[in-house]
PDB file of C-alpha atoms and ligand atoms in Angstrom:
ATOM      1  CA  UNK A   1       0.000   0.000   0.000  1.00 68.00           C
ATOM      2  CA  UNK A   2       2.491   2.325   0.926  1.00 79.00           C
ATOM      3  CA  UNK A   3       4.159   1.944  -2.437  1.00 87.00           C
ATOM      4  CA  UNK A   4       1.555   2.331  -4.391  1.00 88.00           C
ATOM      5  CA  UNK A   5       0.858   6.094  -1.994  1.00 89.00           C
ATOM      6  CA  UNK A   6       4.410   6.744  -3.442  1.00 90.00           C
ATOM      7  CA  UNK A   7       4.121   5.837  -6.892  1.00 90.00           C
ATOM      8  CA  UNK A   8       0.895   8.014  -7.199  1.00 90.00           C
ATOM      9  CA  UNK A   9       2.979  11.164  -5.401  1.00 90.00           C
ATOM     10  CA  UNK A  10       5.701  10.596  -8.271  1.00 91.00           C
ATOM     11  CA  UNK A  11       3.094  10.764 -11.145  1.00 90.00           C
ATOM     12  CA  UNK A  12       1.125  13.642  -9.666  1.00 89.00           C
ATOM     13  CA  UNK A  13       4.911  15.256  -9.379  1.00 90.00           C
ATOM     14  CA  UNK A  14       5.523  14.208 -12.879  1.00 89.00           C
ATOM     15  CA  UNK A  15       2.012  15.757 -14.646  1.00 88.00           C
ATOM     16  CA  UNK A  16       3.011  18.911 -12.498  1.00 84.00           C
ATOM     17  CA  UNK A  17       6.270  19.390 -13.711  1.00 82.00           C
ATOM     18  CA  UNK A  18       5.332  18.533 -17.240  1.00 79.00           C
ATOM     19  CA  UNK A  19       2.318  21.209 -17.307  1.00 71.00           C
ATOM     20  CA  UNK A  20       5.202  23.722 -15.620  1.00 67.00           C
ATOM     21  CA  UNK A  21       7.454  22.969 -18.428  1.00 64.00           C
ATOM     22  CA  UNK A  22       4.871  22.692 -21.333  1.00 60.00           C
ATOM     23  CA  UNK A  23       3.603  26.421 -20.255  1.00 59.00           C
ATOM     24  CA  UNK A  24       7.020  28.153 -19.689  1.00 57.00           C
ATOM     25  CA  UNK A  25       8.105  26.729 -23.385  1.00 53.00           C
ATOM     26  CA  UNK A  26       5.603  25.789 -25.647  1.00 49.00           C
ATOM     27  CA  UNK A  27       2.375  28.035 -24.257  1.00 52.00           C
ATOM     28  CA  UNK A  28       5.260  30.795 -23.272  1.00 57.00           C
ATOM     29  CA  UNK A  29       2.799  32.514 -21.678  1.00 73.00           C
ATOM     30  CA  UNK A  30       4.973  35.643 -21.006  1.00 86.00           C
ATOM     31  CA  UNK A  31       5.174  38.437 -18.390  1.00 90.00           C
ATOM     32  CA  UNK A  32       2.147  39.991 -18.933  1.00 92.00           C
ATOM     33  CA  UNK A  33      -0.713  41.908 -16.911  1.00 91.00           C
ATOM     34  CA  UNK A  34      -4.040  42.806 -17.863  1.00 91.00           C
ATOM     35  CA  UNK A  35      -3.947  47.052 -18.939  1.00 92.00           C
ATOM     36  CA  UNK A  36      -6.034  49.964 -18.474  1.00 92.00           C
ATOM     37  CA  UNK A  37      -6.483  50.584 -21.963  1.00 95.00           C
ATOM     38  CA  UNK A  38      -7.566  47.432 -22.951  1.00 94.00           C
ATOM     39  CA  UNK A  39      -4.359  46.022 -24.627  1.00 96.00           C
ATOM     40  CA  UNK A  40      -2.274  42.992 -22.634  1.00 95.00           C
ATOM     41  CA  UNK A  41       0.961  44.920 -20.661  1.00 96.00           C
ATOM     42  CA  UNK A  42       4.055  43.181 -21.457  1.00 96.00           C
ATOM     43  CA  UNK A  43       6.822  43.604 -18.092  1.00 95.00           C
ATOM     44  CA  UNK A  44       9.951  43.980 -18.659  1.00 94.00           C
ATOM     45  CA  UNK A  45      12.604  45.336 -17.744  1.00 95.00           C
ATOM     46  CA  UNK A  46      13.986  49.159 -18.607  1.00 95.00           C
ATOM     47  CA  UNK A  47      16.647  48.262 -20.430  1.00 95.00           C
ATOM     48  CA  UNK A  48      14.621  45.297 -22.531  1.00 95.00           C
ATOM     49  CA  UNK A  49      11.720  47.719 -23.494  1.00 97.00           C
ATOM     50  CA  UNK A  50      14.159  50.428 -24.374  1.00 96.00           C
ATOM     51  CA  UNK A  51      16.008  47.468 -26.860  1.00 96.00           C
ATOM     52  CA  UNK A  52      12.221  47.036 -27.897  1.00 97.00           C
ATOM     53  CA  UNK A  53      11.557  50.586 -28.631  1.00 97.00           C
ATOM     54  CA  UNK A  54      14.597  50.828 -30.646  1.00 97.00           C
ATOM     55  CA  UNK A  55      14.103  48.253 -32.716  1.00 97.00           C
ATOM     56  CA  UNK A  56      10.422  49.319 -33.310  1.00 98.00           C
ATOM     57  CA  UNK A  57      12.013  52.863 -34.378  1.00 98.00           C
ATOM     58  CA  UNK A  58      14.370  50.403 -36.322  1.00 98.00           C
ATOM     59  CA  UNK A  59      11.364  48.777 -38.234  1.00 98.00           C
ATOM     60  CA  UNK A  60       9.342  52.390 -38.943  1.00 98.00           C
ATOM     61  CA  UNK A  61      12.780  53.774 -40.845  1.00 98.00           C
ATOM     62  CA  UNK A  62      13.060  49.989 -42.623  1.00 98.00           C
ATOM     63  CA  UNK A  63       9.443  50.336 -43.580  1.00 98.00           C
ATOM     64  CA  UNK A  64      10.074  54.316 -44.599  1.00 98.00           C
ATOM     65  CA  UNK A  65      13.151  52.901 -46.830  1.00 98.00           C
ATOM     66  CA  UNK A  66      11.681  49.944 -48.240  1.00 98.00           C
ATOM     67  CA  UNK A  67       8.536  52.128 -49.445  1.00 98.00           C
ATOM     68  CA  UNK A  68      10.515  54.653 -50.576  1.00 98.00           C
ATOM     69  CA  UNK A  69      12.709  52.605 -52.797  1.00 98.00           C
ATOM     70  CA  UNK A  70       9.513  50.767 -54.164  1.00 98.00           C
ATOM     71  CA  UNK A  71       8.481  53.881 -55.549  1.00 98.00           C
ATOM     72  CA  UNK A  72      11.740  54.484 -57.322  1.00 98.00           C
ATOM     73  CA  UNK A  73      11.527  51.221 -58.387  1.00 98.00           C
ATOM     74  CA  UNK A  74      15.137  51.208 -57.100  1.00 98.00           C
ATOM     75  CA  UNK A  75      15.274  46.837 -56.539  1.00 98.00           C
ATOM     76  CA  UNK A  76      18.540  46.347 -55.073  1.00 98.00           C
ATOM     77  CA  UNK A  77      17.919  48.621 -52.532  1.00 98.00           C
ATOM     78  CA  UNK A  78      14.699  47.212 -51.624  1.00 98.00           C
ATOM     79  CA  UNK A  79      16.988  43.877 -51.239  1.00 98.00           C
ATOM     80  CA  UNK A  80      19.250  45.105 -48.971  1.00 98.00           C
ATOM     81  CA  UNK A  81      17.101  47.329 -46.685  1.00 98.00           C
ATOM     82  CA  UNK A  82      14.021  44.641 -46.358  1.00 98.00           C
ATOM     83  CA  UNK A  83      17.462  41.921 -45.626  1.00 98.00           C
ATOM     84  CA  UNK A  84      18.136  43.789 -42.860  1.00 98.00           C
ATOM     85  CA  UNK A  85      14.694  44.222 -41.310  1.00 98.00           C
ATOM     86  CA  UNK A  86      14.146  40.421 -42.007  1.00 98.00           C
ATOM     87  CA  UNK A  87      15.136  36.898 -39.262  1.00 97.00           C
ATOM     88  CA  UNK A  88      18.755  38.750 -40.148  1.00 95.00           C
ATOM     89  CA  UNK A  89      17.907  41.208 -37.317  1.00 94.00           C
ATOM     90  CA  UNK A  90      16.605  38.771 -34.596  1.00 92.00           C
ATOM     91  CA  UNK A  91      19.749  37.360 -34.073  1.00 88.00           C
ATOM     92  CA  UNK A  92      21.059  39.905 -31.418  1.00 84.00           C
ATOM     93  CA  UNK A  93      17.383  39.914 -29.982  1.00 89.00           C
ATOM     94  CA  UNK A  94      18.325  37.918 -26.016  1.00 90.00           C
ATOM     95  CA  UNK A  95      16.704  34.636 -24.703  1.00 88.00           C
ATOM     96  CA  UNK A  96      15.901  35.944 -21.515  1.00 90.00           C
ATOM     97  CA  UNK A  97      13.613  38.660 -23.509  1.00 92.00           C
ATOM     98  CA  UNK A  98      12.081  36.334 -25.545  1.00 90.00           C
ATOM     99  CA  UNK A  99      10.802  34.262 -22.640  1.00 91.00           C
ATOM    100  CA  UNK A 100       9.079  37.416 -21.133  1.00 93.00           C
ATOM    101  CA  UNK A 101       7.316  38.020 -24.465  1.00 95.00           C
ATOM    102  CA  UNK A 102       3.727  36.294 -24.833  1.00 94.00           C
ATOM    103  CA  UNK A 103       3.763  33.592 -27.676  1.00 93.00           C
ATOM    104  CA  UNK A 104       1.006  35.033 -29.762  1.00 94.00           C
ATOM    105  CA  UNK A 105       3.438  38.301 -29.762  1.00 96.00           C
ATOM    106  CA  UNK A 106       6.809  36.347 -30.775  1.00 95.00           C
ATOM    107  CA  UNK A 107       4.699  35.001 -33.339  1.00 96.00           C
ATOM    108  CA  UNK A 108       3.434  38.336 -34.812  1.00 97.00           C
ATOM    109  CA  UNK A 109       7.164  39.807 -34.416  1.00 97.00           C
ATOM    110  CA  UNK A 110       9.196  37.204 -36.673  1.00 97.00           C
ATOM    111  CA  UNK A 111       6.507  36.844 -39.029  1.00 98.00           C
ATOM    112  CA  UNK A 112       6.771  40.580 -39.318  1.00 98.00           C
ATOM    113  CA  UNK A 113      10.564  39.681 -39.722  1.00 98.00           C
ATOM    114  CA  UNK A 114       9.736  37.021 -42.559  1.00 98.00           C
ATOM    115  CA  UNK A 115       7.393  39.349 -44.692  1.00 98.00           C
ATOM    116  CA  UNK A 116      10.187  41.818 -45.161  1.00 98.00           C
ATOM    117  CA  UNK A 117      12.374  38.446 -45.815  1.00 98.00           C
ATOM    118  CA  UNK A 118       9.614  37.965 -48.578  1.00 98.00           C
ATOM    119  CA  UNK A 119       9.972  41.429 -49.789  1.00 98.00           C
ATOM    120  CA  UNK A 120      13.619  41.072 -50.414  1.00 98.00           C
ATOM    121  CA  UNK A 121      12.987  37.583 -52.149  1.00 98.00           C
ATOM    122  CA  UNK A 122      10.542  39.139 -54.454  1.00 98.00           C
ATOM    123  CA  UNK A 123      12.559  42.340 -55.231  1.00 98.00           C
ATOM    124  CA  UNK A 124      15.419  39.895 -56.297  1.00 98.00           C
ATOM    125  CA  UNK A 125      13.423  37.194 -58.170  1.00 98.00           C
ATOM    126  CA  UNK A 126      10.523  39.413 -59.975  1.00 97.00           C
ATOM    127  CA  UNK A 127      11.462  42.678 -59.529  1.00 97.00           C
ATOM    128  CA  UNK A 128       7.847  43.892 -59.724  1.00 98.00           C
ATOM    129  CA  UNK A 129       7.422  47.023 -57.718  1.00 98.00           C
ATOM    130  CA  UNK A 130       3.227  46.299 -57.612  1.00 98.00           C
ATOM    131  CA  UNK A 131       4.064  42.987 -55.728  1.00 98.00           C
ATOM    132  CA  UNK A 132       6.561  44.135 -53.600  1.00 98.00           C
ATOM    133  CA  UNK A 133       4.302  47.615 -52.227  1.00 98.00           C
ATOM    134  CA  UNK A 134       1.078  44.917 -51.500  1.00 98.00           C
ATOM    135  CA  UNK A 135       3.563  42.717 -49.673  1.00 98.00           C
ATOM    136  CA  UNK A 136       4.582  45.560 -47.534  1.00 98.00           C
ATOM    137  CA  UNK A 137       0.329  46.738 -47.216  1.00 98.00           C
ATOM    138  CA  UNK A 138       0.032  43.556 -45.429  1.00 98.00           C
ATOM    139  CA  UNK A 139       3.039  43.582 -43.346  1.00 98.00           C
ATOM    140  CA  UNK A 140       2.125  47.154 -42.027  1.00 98.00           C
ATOM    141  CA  UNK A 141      -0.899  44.719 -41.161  1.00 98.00           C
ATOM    142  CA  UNK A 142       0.895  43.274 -38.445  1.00 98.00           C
ATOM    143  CA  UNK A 143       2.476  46.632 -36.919  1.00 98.00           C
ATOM    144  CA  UNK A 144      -0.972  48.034 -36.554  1.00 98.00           C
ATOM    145  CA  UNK A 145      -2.367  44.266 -35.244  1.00 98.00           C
ATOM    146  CA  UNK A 146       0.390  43.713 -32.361  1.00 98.00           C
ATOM    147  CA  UNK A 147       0.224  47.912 -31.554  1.00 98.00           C
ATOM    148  CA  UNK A 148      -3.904  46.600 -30.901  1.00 97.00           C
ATOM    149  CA  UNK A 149      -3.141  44.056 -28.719  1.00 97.00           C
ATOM    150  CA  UNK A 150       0.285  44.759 -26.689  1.00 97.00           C
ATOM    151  CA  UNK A 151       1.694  47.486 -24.529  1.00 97.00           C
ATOM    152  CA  UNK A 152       5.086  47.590 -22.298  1.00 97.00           C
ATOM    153  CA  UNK A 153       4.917  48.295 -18.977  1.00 94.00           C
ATOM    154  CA  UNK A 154       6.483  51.400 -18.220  1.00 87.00           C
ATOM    155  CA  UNK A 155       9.655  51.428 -16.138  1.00 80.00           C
ATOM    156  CA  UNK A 156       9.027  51.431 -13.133  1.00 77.00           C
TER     157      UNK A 156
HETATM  158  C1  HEC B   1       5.035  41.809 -32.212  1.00 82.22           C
HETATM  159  C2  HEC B   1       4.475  43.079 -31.841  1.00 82.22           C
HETATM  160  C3  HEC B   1       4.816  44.293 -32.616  1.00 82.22           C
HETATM  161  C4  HEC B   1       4.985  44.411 -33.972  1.00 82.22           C
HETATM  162  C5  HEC B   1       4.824  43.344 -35.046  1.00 82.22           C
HETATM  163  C6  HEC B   1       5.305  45.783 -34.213  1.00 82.22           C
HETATM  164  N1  HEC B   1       5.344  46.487 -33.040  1.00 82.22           N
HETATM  165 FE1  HEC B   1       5.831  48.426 -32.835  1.00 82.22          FE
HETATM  166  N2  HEC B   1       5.528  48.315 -30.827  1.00 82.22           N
HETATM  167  C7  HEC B   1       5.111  47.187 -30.159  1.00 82.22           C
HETATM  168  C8  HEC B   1       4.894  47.504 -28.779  1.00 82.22           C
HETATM  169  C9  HEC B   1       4.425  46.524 -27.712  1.00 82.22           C
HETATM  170  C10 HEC B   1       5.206  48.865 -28.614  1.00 82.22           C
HETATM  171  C11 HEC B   1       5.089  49.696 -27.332  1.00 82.22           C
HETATM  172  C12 HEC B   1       3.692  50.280 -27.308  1.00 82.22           C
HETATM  173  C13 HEC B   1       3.283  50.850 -25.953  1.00 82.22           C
HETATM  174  O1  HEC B   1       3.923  50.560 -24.932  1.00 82.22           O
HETATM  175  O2  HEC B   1       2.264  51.572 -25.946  1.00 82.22           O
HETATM  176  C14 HEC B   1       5.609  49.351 -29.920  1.00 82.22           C
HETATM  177  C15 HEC B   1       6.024  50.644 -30.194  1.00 82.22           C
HETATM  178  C16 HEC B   1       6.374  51.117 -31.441  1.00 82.22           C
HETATM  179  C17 HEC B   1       6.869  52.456 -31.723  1.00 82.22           C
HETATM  180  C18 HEC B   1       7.168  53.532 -30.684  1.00 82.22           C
HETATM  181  C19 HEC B   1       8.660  53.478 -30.368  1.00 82.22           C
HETATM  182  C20 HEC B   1       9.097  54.396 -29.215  1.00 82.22           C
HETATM  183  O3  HEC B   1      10.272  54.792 -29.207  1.00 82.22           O
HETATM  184  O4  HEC B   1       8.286  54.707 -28.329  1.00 82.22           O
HETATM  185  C21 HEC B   1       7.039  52.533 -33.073  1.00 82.22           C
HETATM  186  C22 HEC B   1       7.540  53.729 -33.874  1.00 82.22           C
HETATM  187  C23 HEC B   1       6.664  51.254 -33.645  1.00 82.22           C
HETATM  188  N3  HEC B   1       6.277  50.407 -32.624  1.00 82.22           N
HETATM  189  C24 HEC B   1       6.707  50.941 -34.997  1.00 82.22           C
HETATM  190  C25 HEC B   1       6.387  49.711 -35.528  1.00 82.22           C
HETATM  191  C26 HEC B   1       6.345  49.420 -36.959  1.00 82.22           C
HETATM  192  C27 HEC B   1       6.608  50.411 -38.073  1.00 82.22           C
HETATM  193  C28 HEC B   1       6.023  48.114 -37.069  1.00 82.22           C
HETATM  194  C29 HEC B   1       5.845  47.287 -38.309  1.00 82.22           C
HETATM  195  C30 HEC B   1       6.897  47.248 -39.267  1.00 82.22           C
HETATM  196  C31 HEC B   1       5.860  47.591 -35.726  1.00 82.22           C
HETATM  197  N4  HEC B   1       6.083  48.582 -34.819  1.00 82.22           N
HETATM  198  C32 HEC B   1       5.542  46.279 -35.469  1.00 82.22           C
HETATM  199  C33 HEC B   1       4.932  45.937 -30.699  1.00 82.22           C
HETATM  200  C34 HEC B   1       5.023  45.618 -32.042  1.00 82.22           C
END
């Protein structure tokens, strides 16, 4: 009997440890509070939201160039500035940020990341200006779509 007591202490263990570990990695259910405005507050600290800011200042200029040279119908610039907006960025972006950001947000963020990845693909393959400006409409989709939804908490 008492083995059996022990054996069902080590599975309810196990199950709790699992659903601990499934949330904080695959759900990655983020620092986040509920807001006054009605958006989801993302916590952070000051020096991760001002990295955030700065790349979100980062994407408006990308999005400025990238428009820009559309209109010029200058293609190997739209190459190289949509490059650098793309995954190419994310790689200085830390792990310790990314678990504080809500999945649903890292989601939006890097497919924000692979649309200008697309852009760049379709400046160098088809160089059609027409294709390239609707693929930036919709990723301008996604700025205004995670701006809905997410805030950062102010420092504190
Ligand atoms: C994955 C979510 C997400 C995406 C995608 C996103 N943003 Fe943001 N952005 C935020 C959040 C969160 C803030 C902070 C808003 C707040 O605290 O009220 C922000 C703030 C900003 C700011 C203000 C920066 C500052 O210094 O205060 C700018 C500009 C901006 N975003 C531009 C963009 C542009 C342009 C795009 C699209 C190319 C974009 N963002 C896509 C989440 C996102």
């Amino acid at each position: 009997m008492k083995n059996v007591k022990i054996l069902w202490l080590i599975i309810v263990l196990l199950l709790a440890l699992s659903g601990f570990l499934i949330k904080k990695f695959i759900i990655g259910g983020g620092n986040v509070e509920a807001s006054t405005d009605g958006r989801s507050t993302v916590v952070m600290t000051k020096d991760e939201r001002d990295f955030i800011l700065k790349e979100m200042r980062e994407f408006l200029i990308s999005v400025q160039g990238v428009s820009q040279a559309i209109t010029e119908n200058d293609m190997p610039k739209v190459v190289d500035l949509a490059h650098k907006a793309g995954m190419a960025a994310e790689a200085n972006t830390p792990s310790v940020l990314l678990q504080k950001i809500p999945l649903a947000m890292k989601k939006l963020g890097f497919d924000t990341r692979s649309k200008f990845d697309e852009i760049a693909e379709t400046a160098k393959t088809s160089k059609d200006p027409v294709a390239a400006r609707k693929q930036l409409d919709t990723l301008l989709q996604n700025c205004i779509a995670c701006h809905a939804i997410y805030r950062l908490a102010e420092p504190k």
